[in-house]
mmCIF file of C-alpha atoms in Angstrom:
data_model
loop_
_atom_site.group_PDB
_atom_site.id
_atom_site.type_symbol
_atom_site.label_atom_id
_atom_site.label_comp_id
_atom_site.label_asym_id
_atom_site.label_seq_id
_atom_site.Cartn_x
_atom_site.Cartn_y
_atom_site.Cartn_z
ATOM 1 C CA MET A 1 28.316 123.106 178.983
ATOM 2 C CA LYS A 2 28.068 125.745 176.240
ATOM 3 C CA LYS A 3 31.844 125.686 175.846
ATOM 4 C CA TRP A 4 31.840 121.896 175.544
ATOM 5 C CA VAL A 5 29.089 121.973 172.899
ATOM 6 C CA LYS A 6 31.040 124.484 170.822
ATOM 7 C CA GLU A 7 34.012 122.114 170.909
ATOM 8 C CA THR A 8 31.902 119.213 169.558
ATOM 9 C CA PRO A 9 28.763 120.823 168.043
ATOM 10 C CA LYS A 10 27.600 117.591 166.389
ATOM 11 C CA ASN A 11 28.379 115.178 169.240
ATOM 12 C CA LEU A 12 26.231 115.526 172.350
ATOM 13 C CA GLY A 13 27.528 112.147 173.519
ATOM 14 C CA ALA A 14 30.898 113.764 174.209
ATOM 15 C CA VAL A 15 29.110 116.432 176.256
ATOM 16 C CA GLN A 16 27.307 113.733 178.232
ATOM 17 C CA GLU A 17 30.654 112.140 179.116
ATOM 18 C CA LYS A 18 32.128 115.457 180.256
ATOM 19 C CA ILE A 19 29.097 116.186 182.445
ATOM 20 C CA LYS A 20 29.398 112.774 184.099
ATOM 21 C CA LYS A 21 33.136 113.180 184.639
ATOM 22 C CA LYS A 22 32.832 116.746 185.958
ATOM 23 C CA TRP A 23 29.754 116.413 188.195
ATOM 24 C CA ASP A 24 29.069 112.653 188.329
ATOM 25 C CA ILE A 25 25.620 113.257 186.825
ATOM 26 C CA ILE A 26 23.991 111.182 184.071
ATOM 27 C CA VAL A 27 21.758 113.268 181.792
ATOM 28 C CA SER A 28 19.929 112.398 178.585
ATOM 29 C CA LYS A 29 20.596 114.103 175.257
ATOM 30 C CA ASP A 30 17.034 115.467 175.338
ATOM 31 C CA THR A 31 17.814 117.218 178.616
ATOM 32 C CA ILE A 32 20.984 118.685 177.138
ATOM 33 C CA LYS A 33 19.009 119.911 174.111
ATOM 34 C CA ARG A 34 16.482 121.681 176.328
ATOM 35 C CA ILE A 35 19.296 123.365 178.246
ATOM 36 C CA LEU A 36 20.996 124.458 175.033
ATOM 37 C CA LYS A 37 17.786 126.063 173.772
ATOM 38 C CA CYS A 38 17.500 127.948 177.065
ATOM 39 C CA LEU A 39 21.094 129.111 176.503
ATOM 40 C CA GLY A 40 20.093 130.610 173.147
ATOM 41 C CA MET A 41 21.600 127.878 170.965
ATOM 42 C CA LYS A 42 19.950 126.085 168.060
ATOM 43 C CA TRP A 43 20.566 123.199 165.671
ATOM 44 C CA LYS A 44 21.350 124.583 162.201
ATOM 45 C CA ARG A 45 23.673 124.358 159.274
ATOM 46 C CA ILE A 46 27.268 125.404 159.892
ATOM 47 C CA ARG A 47 28.287 128.074 157.406
ATOM 48 C CA SER A 48 31.459 127.908 155.384
ATOM 49 C CA ARG A 49 34.351 129.897 156.733
ATOM 50 C CA VAL A 50 35.530 132.993 154.899
ATOM 51 C CA GLY A 51 39.297 133.429 155.082
ATOM 52 C CA GLY A 52 39.262 137.009 156.383
ATOM 53 C CA LYS A 53 37.429 140.327 156.450
ATOM 54 C CA PRO A 54 37.285 143.037 153.774
ATOM 55 C CA GLU A 55 38.856 146.429 154.346
ATOM 56 C CA PRO A 56 35.885 148.470 155.717
ATOM 57 C CA GLU A 57 36.249 151.631 153.615
ATOM 58 C CA LEU A 58 36.846 149.736 150.377
ATOM 59 C CA TYR A 59 33.914 147.459 151.124
ATOM 60 C CA LYS A 60 31.639 150.452 151.705
ATOM 61 C CA HIS A 61 32.848 152.137 148.496
ATOM 62 C CA LYS A 62 32.387 149.028 146.359
ATOM 63 C CA LYS A 63 28.937 148.412 147.814
ATOM 64 C CA GLN A 64 27.873 151.943 146.881
ATOM 65 C CA ILE A 65 29.100 151.442 143.316
ATOM 66 C CA LEU A 66 27.193 148.168 143.099
ATOM 67 C CA LYS A 67 24.059 149.959 144.233
ATOM 68 C CA ALA A 68 24.481 152.495 141.429
ATOM 69 C CA LEU A 69 25.132 149.734 138.887
ATOM 70 C CA LYS A 70 21.986 147.967 140.037
ATOM 71 C CA LYS A 71 19.942 151.104 139.314
ATOM 72 C CA LEU A 72 21.457 151.333 135.826
ATOM 73 C CA SER A 73 20.634 147.685 135.270
ATOM 74 C CA ASN A 74 17.044 148.135 136.457
ATOM 75 C CA SER A 75 16.619 151.000 134.000
ATOM 76 C CA GLY A 76 17.948 148.879 131.151
ATOM 77 C CA ALA A 77 21.029 151.027 130.586
ATOM 78 C CA ILE A 78 23.380 148.121 131.306
ATOM 79 C CA ASP A 79 23.293 144.391 131.967
ATOM 80 C CA LEU A 80 24.779 143.678 135.398
ATOM 81 C CA ARG A 81 26.076 140.121 135.590
ATOM 82 C CA TYR A 82 27.669 138.182 138.440
ATOM 83 C CA LEU A 83 30.324 135.581 137.616
ATOM 84 C CA ASP A 84 31.493 132.703 139.758
ATOM 85 C CA GLU A 85 32.432 129.046 139.755
ATOM 86 C CA SER A 86 31.040 126.266 141.901
ATOM 87 C CA GLY A 87 31.426 122.509 142.230
ATOM 88 C CA PHE A 88 29.045 119.644 142.957
ATOM 89 C CA CYS A 89 30.062 116.207 144.233
ATOM 90 C CA LEU A 90 28.439 112.922 145.241
ATOM 91 C CA THR A 91 28.661 113.662 148.954
ATOM 92 C CA PRO A 92 25.478 115.543 149.942
ATOM 93 C CA TYR A 93 27.177 116.876 153.050
ATOM 94 C CA VAL A 94 25.265 119.676 154.717
ATOM 95 C CA PRO A 95 26.835 120.043 158.158
ATOM 96 C CA TYR A 96 24.554 120.804 161.068
ATOM 97 C CA GLY A 97 25.430 121.378 164.692
ATOM 98 C CA TRP A 98 24.396 123.122 167.892
ATOM 99 C CA GLN A 99 25.342 126.790 167.621
ATOM 100 C CA ASP A 100 24.643 130.225 169.003
ATOM 101 C CA LYS A 101 21.912 131.926 166.998
ATOM 102 C CA GLU A 102 24.443 134.101 165.159
ATOM 103 C CA GLY A 103 25.986 130.937 163.709
ATOM 104 C CA LEU A 104 29.204 128.958 163.814
ATOM 105 C CA GLU A 105 32.051 129.214 161.325
ATOM 106 C CA GLY A 106 34.840 126.762 160.664
ATOM 107 C CA PHE A 107 33.489 124.172 158.246
ATOM 108 C CA GLU A 108 35.459 123.491 155.104
ATOM 109 C CA SER A 109 34.079 121.135 152.464
ATOM 110 C CA SER A 110 36.001 117.960 151.699
ATOM 111 C CA LYS A 111 37.521 117.310 148.293
ATOM 112 C CA SER A 112 36.128 114.632 145.975
ATOM 113 C CA LYS A 113 35.189 114.103 142.339
ATOM 114 C CA ARG A 114 33.311 117.189 141.238
ATOM 115 C CA ILE A 115 31.272 118.562 138.398
ATOM 116 C CA ASN A 116 32.203 122.228 138.039
ATOM 117 C CA VAL A 117 29.939 125.009 136.825
ATOM 118 C CA LEU A 118 30.907 128.436 135.549
ATOM 119 C CA GLY A 119 28.053 130.921 135.394
ATOM 120 C CA LEU A 120 27.027 134.498 134.662
ATOM 121 C CA LEU A 121 23.787 135.560 136.329
ATOM 122 C CA ASN A 122 21.694 138.728 136.474
ATOM 123 C CA ARG A 123 18.719 139.715 138.633
ATOM 124 C CA LYS A 124 16.251 138.801 135.882
ATOM 125 C CA ASN A 125 17.095 135.118 136.365
ATOM 126 C CA GLU A 126 18.976 135.099 133.084
ATOM 127 C CA LEU A 127 21.833 132.632 133.337
ATOM 128 C CA TYR A 128 24.699 131.861 130.968
ATOM 129 C CA SER A 129 26.595 128.787 132.110
ATOM 130 C CA TYR A 130 28.860 125.917 131.164
ATOM 131 C CA ILE A 131 29.584 122.610 132.888
ATOM 132 C CA PHE A 132 33.063 121.135 133.190
ATOM 133 C CA GLU A 133 34.293 117.830 134.584
ATOM 134 C CA THR A 134 37.778 119.314 134.685
ATOM 135 C CA LYS A 135 39.102 121.893 137.105
ATOM 136 C CA ILE A 136 38.220 125.458 136.096
ATOM 137 C CA ASN A 137 41.335 127.528 135.472
ATOM 138 C CA SER A 138 42.071 131.007 134.137
ATOM 139 C CA GLU A 139 42.173 129.805 130.528
ATOM 140 C CA ILE A 140 38.664 128.352 130.818
ATOM 141 C CA VAL A 141 37.282 131.558 132.355
ATOM 142 C CA ILE A 142 38.861 133.595 129.535
ATOM 143 C CA LYS A 143 37.309 131.377 126.851
ATOM 144 C CA PHE A 144 33.983 131.528 128.689
ATOM 145 C CA LEU A 145 33.988 135.351 128.596
ATOM 146 C CA ASP A 146 35.277 135.390 125.017
ATOM 147 C CA ASN A 147 32.231 133.359 123.997
ATOM 148 C CA TYR A 148 29.844 135.430 126.074
ATOM 149 C CA VAL A 149 31.060 138.774 124.773
ATOM 150 C CA GLN A 150 29.941 137.714 121.298
ATOM 151 C CA LYS A 151 26.352 137.520 122.555
ATOM 152 C CA ILE A 152 25.933 140.871 124.303
ATOM 153 C CA ASP A 153 24.049 143.777 122.723
ATOM 154 C CA LYS A 154 24.540 146.431 125.410
ATOM 155 C CA MET A 155 27.138 147.536 127.922
ATOM 156 C CA THR A 156 27.653 144.640 130.336
ATOM 157 C CA VAL A 157 29.342 144.829 133.722
ATOM 158 C CA VAL A 158 30.666 141.557 135.099
ATOM 159 C CA VAL A 159 31.083 141.360 138.868
ATOM 160 C CA LEU A 160 33.655 138.868 140.109
ATOM 161 C CA ASP A 161 35.906 138.136 143.056
ATOM 162 C CA ASN A 162 39.673 138.232 143.381
ATOM 163 C CA ALA A 163 40.354 134.526 142.920
ATOM 164 C CA PRO A 164 43.800 133.859 141.386
ATOM 165 C CA ILE A 165 42.229 132.558 138.162
ATOM 166 C CA HIS A 166 40.525 135.959 137.775
ATOM 167 C CA ARG A 167 43.747 137.871 138.396
ATOM 168 C CA SER A 168 46.184 136.000 136.174
ATOM 169 C CA LYS A 169 48.346 137.884 133.668
ATOM 170 C CA ALA A 170 46.465 136.259 130.801
ATOM 171 C CA PHE A 171 43.143 137.416 132.264
ATOM 172 C CA GLN A 172 44.417 140.965 132.819
ATOM 173 C CA LYS A 173 45.551 141.182 129.194
ATOM 174 C CA LYS A 174 41.996 140.519 128.001
ATOM 175 C CA ILE A 175 40.324 143.316 129.965
ATOM 176 C CA VAL A 176 40.936 146.093 127.420
ATOM 177 C CA GLU A 177 39.774 143.867 124.559
ATOM 178 C CA TRP A 178 36.561 143.026 126.419
ATOM 179 C CA GLN A 179 35.954 146.700 127.203
ATOM 180 C CA GLU A 180 36.125 147.496 123.503
ATOM 181 C CA LYS A 181 33.371 144.925 123.030
ATOM 182 C CA LYS A 182 31.160 146.486 125.730
ATOM 183 C CA LEU A 183 32.098 144.213 128.617
ATOM 184 C CA LYS A 184 33.628 145.709 131.754
ATOM 185 C CA ILE A 185 34.973 143.991 134.846
ATOM 186 C CA PHE A 186 34.005 145.108 138.352
ATOM 187 C CA TRP A 187 36.193 143.647 141.093
ATOM 188 C CA LEU A 188 34.649 142.882 144.440
ATOM 189 C CA PRO A 189 36.605 143.607 147.614
ATOM 190 C CA THR A 190 38.358 140.586 149.088
ATOM 191 C CA TYR A 191 36.410 138.291 151.421
ATOM 192 C CA SER A 192 33.019 139.514 150.209
ATOM 193 C CA PRO A 193 31.088 136.542 148.753
ATOM 194 C CA GLN A 194 27.849 138.048 150.072
ATOM 195 C CA LEU A 195 28.114 140.735 147.388
ATOM 196 C CA ASN A 196 28.207 138.203 144.568
ATOM 197 C CA LEU A 197 24.596 137.483 143.606
ATOM 198 C CA ILE A 198 25.346 134.155 141.939
ATOM 199 C CA GLU A 199 26.356 132.698 145.305
ATOM 200 C CA THR A 200 22.608 132.578 146.011
ATOM 201 C CA LEU A 201 22.100 130.332 142.993
ATOM 202 C CA TRP A 202 24.732 127.875 144.207
ATOM 203 C CA ARG A 203 23.068 127.712 147.635
ATOM 204 C CA PHE A 204 19.635 127.040 146.149
ATOM 205 C CA MET A 205 21.051 124.288 143.948
ATOM 206 C CA LYS A 206 22.995 122.553 146.706
ATOM 207 C CA TYR A 207 20.551 122.871 149.578
ATOM 208 C CA GLU A 208 17.097 122.996 147.974
ATOM 209 C CA TRP A 209 16.844 121.955 144.333
ATOM 210 C CA ILE A 210 19.142 118.941 144.049
ATOM 211 C CA GLU A 211 17.188 116.057 145.572
ATOM 212 C CA ALA A 212 18.617 113.126 147.523
ATOM 213 C CA GLN A 213 18.269 110.665 144.641
ATOM 214 C CA ALA A 214 20.717 112.759 142.609
ATOM 215 C CA TYR A 215 23.499 111.469 144.838
ATOM 216 C CA THR A 216 22.904 107.800 144.048
ATOM 217 C CA SER A 217 25.253 107.934 141.058
ATOM 218 C CA TRP A 218 27.546 110.277 139.190
ATOM 219 C CA LYS A 219 25.227 110.064 136.142
ATOM 220 C CA HIS A 220 22.220 111.169 138.192
ATOM 221 C CA LEU A 221 24.117 114.054 139.736
ATOM 222 C CA VAL A 222 25.240 115.349 136.341
ATOM 223 C CA GLU A 223 21.679 115.034 135.022
ATOM 224 C CA TYR A 224 20.274 116.987 137.970
ATOM 225 C CA VAL A 225 22.804 119.790 137.652
ATOM 226 C CA GLU A 226 22.298 120.021 133.892
ATOM 227 C CA ASN A 227 18.500 120.032 134.285
ATOM 228 C CA ILE A 228 18.527 122.852 136.841
ATOM 229 C CA LEU A 229 20.848 124.995 134.743
ATOM 230 C CA LYS A 230 18.796 124.326 131.601
ATOM 231 C CA ASN A 231 15.507 125.226 133.306
ATOM 232 C CA PHE A 232 16.744 128.071 135.461
ATOM 233 C CA GLY A 233 14.570 131.123 134.868
ATOM 234 C CA LYS A 234 11.544 128.917 134.105
ATOM 235 C CA LYS A 235 11.047 125.987 136.460
ATOM 236 C CA TYR A 236 13.724 127.224 138.862
ATOM 237 C CA THR A 237 13.707 130.901 139.828
ATOM 238 C CA ILE A 238 14.991 133.145 142.597
ATOM 239 C CA ASN A 239 13.349 136.329 143.794
ATOM 240 C CA PHE A 240 16.202 138.803 144.046
ATOM 241 C CA ALA A 241 14.593 141.523 146.162
#
């Protein structure tokens, strides 16, 4: 039964049919749910799949450096910022299904019209962001950092992943120029979104702060996203322990 549920984690009706076919027994969904709980499974959101695993030694090394950078940031010596892009669409799809307690991977979000956000966040809930209705490419990220570097007054370290738009030739050519203006880039190891603090902001926005009525129209969705970004650090905050 556990194997069948993992094959169709959102459809207990299919499990009912297999039970009847296998053992000629008719059971209710409530009975199946009680059995699943006894088997250590629970109904919860299915997490997005990460495409692979980071190289262990590099991951450990990068994590140690991040820890040191965090201490420097806490002391005020530097400003440690986390950069990332995210998109919001009119489909409020938060997939849930019966899973083992450690979780189930495999969900990939569908594509639709999106409002895209590019942000730089630190642990003090200070956010620098822009909204785009176009796809975010390397040129946009470069302009975003060019604008931001004009605002900094201390050494700033920007943490970001290895997405192609962050590794383009045009982006690489800007690194020395940004360093001269007190902005350094810190690359995360591959497949390590959990090390990028701003991922927490995207989760809060998508699963807690954007209310159901935001999805009634494109205009409402844009207004909700803009309002959260505008009031982040005041009305909307995250406790980064």
